[in-house]
Amino acid sequence: MTMSTSRRETDVEAWVHGLELDRSDVVDGARLARIGAALDAVERAERDLVDAVAAAHAGGDSWAAIGVVLGTSRQAAHRKYALAVDAPRRD
């Protein structure tokens, strides 16, 4: 089901009004809403990446193998993800 254009515009206007912005700073709320949606997608992707690294490590894959997939060293992969992998999730 798609949202009508007027409904989307109303939602965007409401979203923009909820931000701490001076109205003179906003030219097109839809473009700002797109930034917000992209940021949400990045945050979801980062959580998915941590979950994938955690699953790989829990399944027995080494930090060296994980580092190769991430395009980094074993040490860098461990440094970046070990605390997140071992910490309980707070969703």
Short mmCIF file of N, CA and C in Angstrom, two decimals:
data_model
loop_
_atom_site.label_atom_id
_atom_site.label_comp_id
_atom_site.label_asym_id
_atom_site.label_seq_id
_atom_site.Cartn_x
_atom_site.Cartn_y
_atom_site.Cartn_z
N MET A 1 0.85 -1.18 0.00
CA MET A 1 0.00 0.00 0.00
C MET A 1 0.89 1.24 0.00
N THR A 2 0.64 2.14 -0.92
CA THR A 2 1.44 3.37 -0.99
C THR A 2 0.68 4.51 -0.36
N MET A 3 1.43 5.45 0.15
CA MET A 3 0.85 6.62 0.80
C MET A 3 0.60 7.68 -0.26
N SER A 4 -0.52 8.37 -0.17
CA SER A 4 -0.81 9.43 -1.13
C SER A 4 0.19 10.57 -0.96
N THR A 5 0.36 11.34 -2.04
CA THR A 5 1.31 12.45 -2.00
C THR A 5 0.94 13.45 -0.91
N SER A 6 -0.33 13.78 -0.78
CA SER A 6 -0.72 14.76 0.24
C SER A 6 -0.47 14.21 1.64
N ARG A 7 -0.66 12.92 1.83
CA ARG A 7 -0.39 12.31 3.14
C ARG A 7 1.10 12.36 3.45
N ARG A 8 1.94 12.03 2.44
CA ARG A 8 3.39 12.09 2.65
C ARG A 8 3.82 13.51 2.98
N GLU A 9 3.27 14.49 2.26
CA GLU A 9 3.63 15.89 2.51
C GLU A 9 3.24 16.29 3.92
N THR A 10 2.07 15.86 4.37
CA THR A 10 1.63 16.17 5.74
C THR A 10 2.55 15.52 6.76
N ASP A 11 2.92 14.25 6.51
CA ASP A 11 3.83 13.56 7.42
C ASP A 11 5.19 14.23 7.46
N VAL A 12 5.69 14.65 6.31
CA VAL A 12 6.99 15.33 6.24
C VAL A 12 6.92 16.65 6.99
N GLU A 13 5.85 17.40 6.78
CA GLU A 13 5.69 18.67 7.49
C GLU A 13 5.67 18.45 9.00
N ALA A 14 4.95 17.44 9.45
CA ALA A 14 4.89 17.14 10.88
C ALA A 14 6.25 16.73 11.40
N TRP A 15 6.97 15.93 10.62
CA TRP A 15 8.30 15.49 11.02
C TRP A 15 9.24 16.68 11.13
N VAL A 16 9.22 17.58 10.14
CA VAL A 16 10.08 18.76 10.15
C VAL A 16 9.74 19.66 11.33
N HIS A 17 8.46 19.82 11.63
CA HIS A 17 8.06 20.67 12.75
C HIS A 17 8.56 20.11 14.08
N GLY A 18 8.77 18.80 14.15
CA GLY A 18 9.27 18.18 15.36
C GLY A 18 10.76 18.38 15.57
N LEU A 19 11.46 18.84 14.56
CA LEU A 19 12.89 19.08 14.67
C LEU A 19 13.15 20.43 15.31
N GLU A 20 14.31 20.56 15.91
CA GLU A 20 14.68 21.84 16.50
C GLU A 20 15.39 22.68 15.45
N LEU A 21 14.60 23.17 14.50
CA LEU A 21 15.12 23.99 13.40
C LEU A 21 14.36 25.28 13.31
N ASP A 22 15.05 26.30 12.92
CA ASP A 22 14.39 27.56 12.58
C ASP A 22 13.74 27.37 11.22
N ARG A 23 12.52 27.77 11.06
CA ARG A 23 11.80 27.59 9.80
C ARG A 23 12.57 28.17 8.62
N SER A 24 13.36 29.21 8.87
CA SER A 24 14.12 29.82 7.78
C SER A 24 15.26 28.91 7.30
N ASP A 25 15.59 27.88 8.09
CA ASP A 25 16.65 26.95 7.71
C ASP A 25 16.14 25.85 6.78
N VAL A 26 14.82 25.70 6.64
CA VAL A 26 14.23 24.61 5.88
C VAL A 26 13.65 25.14 4.58
N VAL A 27 14.19 24.63 3.47
CA VAL A 27 13.66 24.98 2.16
C VAL A 27 12.70 23.89 1.70
N ASP A 28 13.11 22.62 1.85
CA ASP A 28 12.29 21.50 1.40
C ASP A 28 12.40 20.38 2.43
N GLY A 29 11.35 20.22 3.20
CA GLY A 29 11.34 19.20 4.24
C GLY A 29 11.49 17.79 3.69
N ALA A 30 11.05 17.55 2.47
CA ALA A 30 11.16 16.22 1.88
C ALA A 30 12.61 15.81 1.71
N ARG A 31 13.46 16.75 1.34
CA ARG A 31 14.89 16.42 1.21
C ARG A 31 15.50 16.11 2.56
N LEU A 32 15.08 16.85 3.59
CA LEU A 32 15.57 16.59 4.94
C LEU A 32 15.06 15.25 5.44
N ALA A 33 13.81 14.93 5.13
CA ALA A 33 13.25 13.64 5.52
C ALA A 33 14.02 12.51 4.85
N ARG A 34 14.46 12.71 3.63
CA ARG A 34 15.26 11.70 2.93
C ARG A 34 16.58 11.45 3.66
N ILE A 35 17.19 12.53 4.17
CA ILE A 35 18.42 12.38 4.96
C ILE A 35 18.11 11.55 6.21
N GLY A 36 17.02 11.87 6.88
CA GLY A 36 16.63 11.11 8.07
C GLY A 36 16.40 9.64 7.77
N ALA A 37 15.74 9.36 6.65
CA ALA A 37 15.49 7.96 6.26
C ALA A 37 16.80 7.25 5.94
N ALA A 38 17.72 7.94 5.28
CA ALA A 38 19.02 7.34 4.97
C ALA A 38 19.81 7.07 6.24
N LEU A 39 19.74 7.99 7.19
CA LEU A 39 20.42 7.79 8.48
C LEU A 39 19.85 6.58 9.20
N ASP A 40 18.52 6.44 9.20
CA ASP A 40 17.89 5.26 9.81
C ASP A 40 18.38 3.99 9.14
N ALA A 41 18.51 4.00 7.80
CA ALA A 41 18.98 2.83 7.07
C ALA A 41 20.43 2.49 7.43
N VAL A 42 21.26 3.51 7.57
CA VAL A 42 22.66 3.29 7.97
C VAL A 42 22.72 2.67 9.36
N GLU A 43 21.92 3.19 10.29
CA GLU A 43 21.91 2.66 11.65
C GLU A 43 21.44 1.21 11.68
N ARG A 44 20.41 0.88 10.87
CA ARG A 44 19.95 -0.51 10.78
C ARG A 44 21.03 -1.39 10.19
N ALA A 45 21.71 -0.90 9.15
CA ALA A 45 22.77 -1.67 8.50
C ALA A 45 23.92 -1.92 9.48
N GLU A 46 24.25 -0.92 10.29
CA GLU A 46 25.32 -1.09 11.28
C GLU A 46 24.94 -2.13 12.32
N ARG A 47 23.67 -2.12 12.77
CA ARG A 47 23.21 -3.15 13.72
C ARG A 47 23.25 -4.53 13.06
N ASP A 48 22.84 -4.61 11.78
CA ASP A 48 22.88 -5.88 11.05
C ASP A 48 24.32 -6.39 10.93
N LEU A 49 25.26 -5.47 10.69
CA LEU A 49 26.66 -5.87 10.56
C LEU A 49 27.18 -6.42 11.88
N VAL A 50 26.87 -5.75 12.98
CA VAL A 50 27.29 -6.25 14.29
C VAL A 50 26.67 -7.62 14.54
N ASP A 51 25.40 -7.79 14.21
CA ASP A 51 24.74 -9.08 14.39
C ASP A 51 25.42 -10.16 13.54
N ALA A 52 25.78 -9.82 12.31
CA ALA A 52 26.43 -10.78 11.42
C ALA A 52 27.81 -11.15 11.94
N VAL A 53 28.55 -10.17 12.41
CA VAL A 53 29.88 -10.45 12.99
C VAL A 53 29.72 -11.32 14.23
N ALA A 54 28.74 -11.00 15.07
CA ALA A 54 28.51 -11.79 16.28
C ALA A 54 28.16 -13.23 15.93
N ALA A 55 27.31 -13.42 14.93
CA ALA A 55 26.92 -14.78 14.53
C ALA A 55 28.11 -15.54 13.97
N ALA A 56 28.93 -14.87 13.18
CA ALA A 56 30.11 -15.52 12.62
C ALA A 56 31.07 -15.93 13.73
N HIS A 57 31.31 -15.03 14.66
CA HIS A 57 32.24 -15.33 15.75
C HIS A 57 31.68 -16.42 16.65
N ALA A 58 30.39 -16.33 16.98
CA ALA A 58 29.77 -17.35 17.83
C ALA A 58 29.77 -18.72 17.14
N GLY A 59 29.73 -18.69 15.81
CA GLY A 59 29.74 -19.93 15.06
C GLY A 59 31.12 -20.52 14.87
N GLY A 60 32.14 -19.82 15.36
CA GLY A 60 33.49 -20.36 15.31
C GLY A 60 34.42 -19.72 14.30
N ASP A 61 33.92 -18.78 13.53
CA ASP A 61 34.80 -18.09 12.58
C ASP A 61 35.79 -17.23 13.35
N SER A 62 37.03 -17.23 12.91
CA SER A 62 38.09 -16.49 13.61
C SER A 62 38.01 -15.00 13.31
N TRP A 63 38.64 -14.23 14.18
CA TRP A 63 38.73 -12.79 13.94
C TRP A 63 39.52 -12.52 12.66
N ALA A 64 40.45 -13.40 12.33
CA ALA A 64 41.22 -13.23 11.09
C ALA A 64 40.29 -13.35 9.88
N ALA A 65 39.42 -14.36 9.88
CA ALA A 65 38.49 -14.55 8.76
C ALA A 65 37.50 -13.40 8.69
N ILE A 66 37.00 -12.99 9.84
CA ILE A 66 36.06 -11.87 9.88
C ILE A 66 36.74 -10.61 9.36
N GLY A 67 37.98 -10.39 9.77
CA GLY A 67 38.73 -9.23 9.31
C GLY A 67 38.90 -9.22 7.81
N VAL A 68 39.17 -10.39 7.22
CA VAL A 68 39.33 -10.47 5.75
C VAL A 68 38.05 -10.01 5.06
N VAL A 69 36.91 -10.52 5.54
CA VAL A 69 35.63 -10.15 4.93
C VAL A 69 35.37 -8.65 5.08
N LEU A 70 35.76 -8.10 6.22
CA LEU A 70 35.56 -6.67 6.48
C LEU A 70 36.60 -5.80 5.76
N GLY A 71 37.61 -6.44 5.20
CA GLY A 71 38.66 -5.68 4.51
C GLY A 71 39.62 -5.01 5.47
N THR A 72 39.85 -5.67 6.60
CA THR A 72 40.72 -5.11 7.62
C THR A 72 41.52 -6.23 8.28
N SER A 73 42.30 -5.90 9.25
CA SER A 73 43.09 -6.92 9.95
C SER A 73 42.27 -7.61 11.03
N ARG A 74 42.79 -8.72 11.50
CA ARG A 74 42.19 -9.43 12.62
C ARG A 74 42.08 -8.51 13.83
N GLN A 75 43.18 -7.79 14.09
CA GLN A 75 43.22 -6.92 15.25
C GLN A 75 42.18 -5.79 15.15
N ALA A 76 42.08 -5.20 13.97
CA ALA A 76 41.13 -4.11 13.78
C ALA A 76 39.69 -4.60 13.91
N ALA A 77 39.40 -5.77 13.36
CA ALA A 77 38.05 -6.34 13.47
C ALA A 77 37.73 -6.61 14.94
N HIS A 78 38.67 -7.20 15.64
CA HIS A 78 38.46 -7.50 17.05
C HIS A 78 38.26 -6.22 17.85
N ARG A 79 39.13 -5.23 17.60
CA ARG A 79 39.06 -3.95 18.33
C ARG A 79 37.70 -3.29 18.11
N LYS A 80 37.19 -3.34 16.89
CA LYS A 80 35.95 -2.65 16.57
C LYS A 80 34.71 -3.39 17.06
N TYR A 81 34.72 -4.73 17.00
CA TYR A 81 33.49 -5.48 17.23
C TYR A 81 33.46 -6.34 18.48
N ALA A 82 34.58 -6.62 19.10
CA ALA A 82 34.59 -7.57 20.23
C ALA A 82 33.65 -7.15 21.35
N LEU A 83 33.68 -5.90 21.74
CA LEU A 83 32.80 -5.46 22.84
C LEU A 83 31.34 -5.56 22.46
N ALA A 84 31.01 -5.17 21.24
CA ALA A 84 29.63 -5.24 20.77
C ALA A 84 29.16 -6.68 20.63
N VAL A 85 30.06 -7.55 20.19
CA VAL A 85 29.72 -8.97 20.00
C VAL A 85 29.46 -9.63 21.35
N ASP A 86 30.26 -9.30 22.34
CA ASP A 86 30.16 -9.93 23.64
C ASP A 86 29.12 -9.27 24.56
N ALA A 87 28.73 -8.05 24.24
CA ALA A 87 27.78 -7.32 25.10
C ALA A 87 26.35 -7.76 24.80
N PRO A 88 25.48 -7.76 25.81
CA PRO A 88 24.08 -8.08 25.56
C PRO A 88 23.43 -6.98 24.73
N ARG A 89 22.50 -7.36 23.84
CA ARG A 89 21.82 -6.40 22.98
C ARG A 89 20.81 -5.58 23.77
N ARG A 90 20.70 -4.31 23.42
CA ARG A 90 19.72 -3.39 24.02
C ARG A 90 18.84 -2.85 22.92
N ASP A 91 17.83 -3.59 22.55
CA ASP A 91 16.93 -3.15 21.46
C ASP A 91 15.79 -2.34 21.96
#
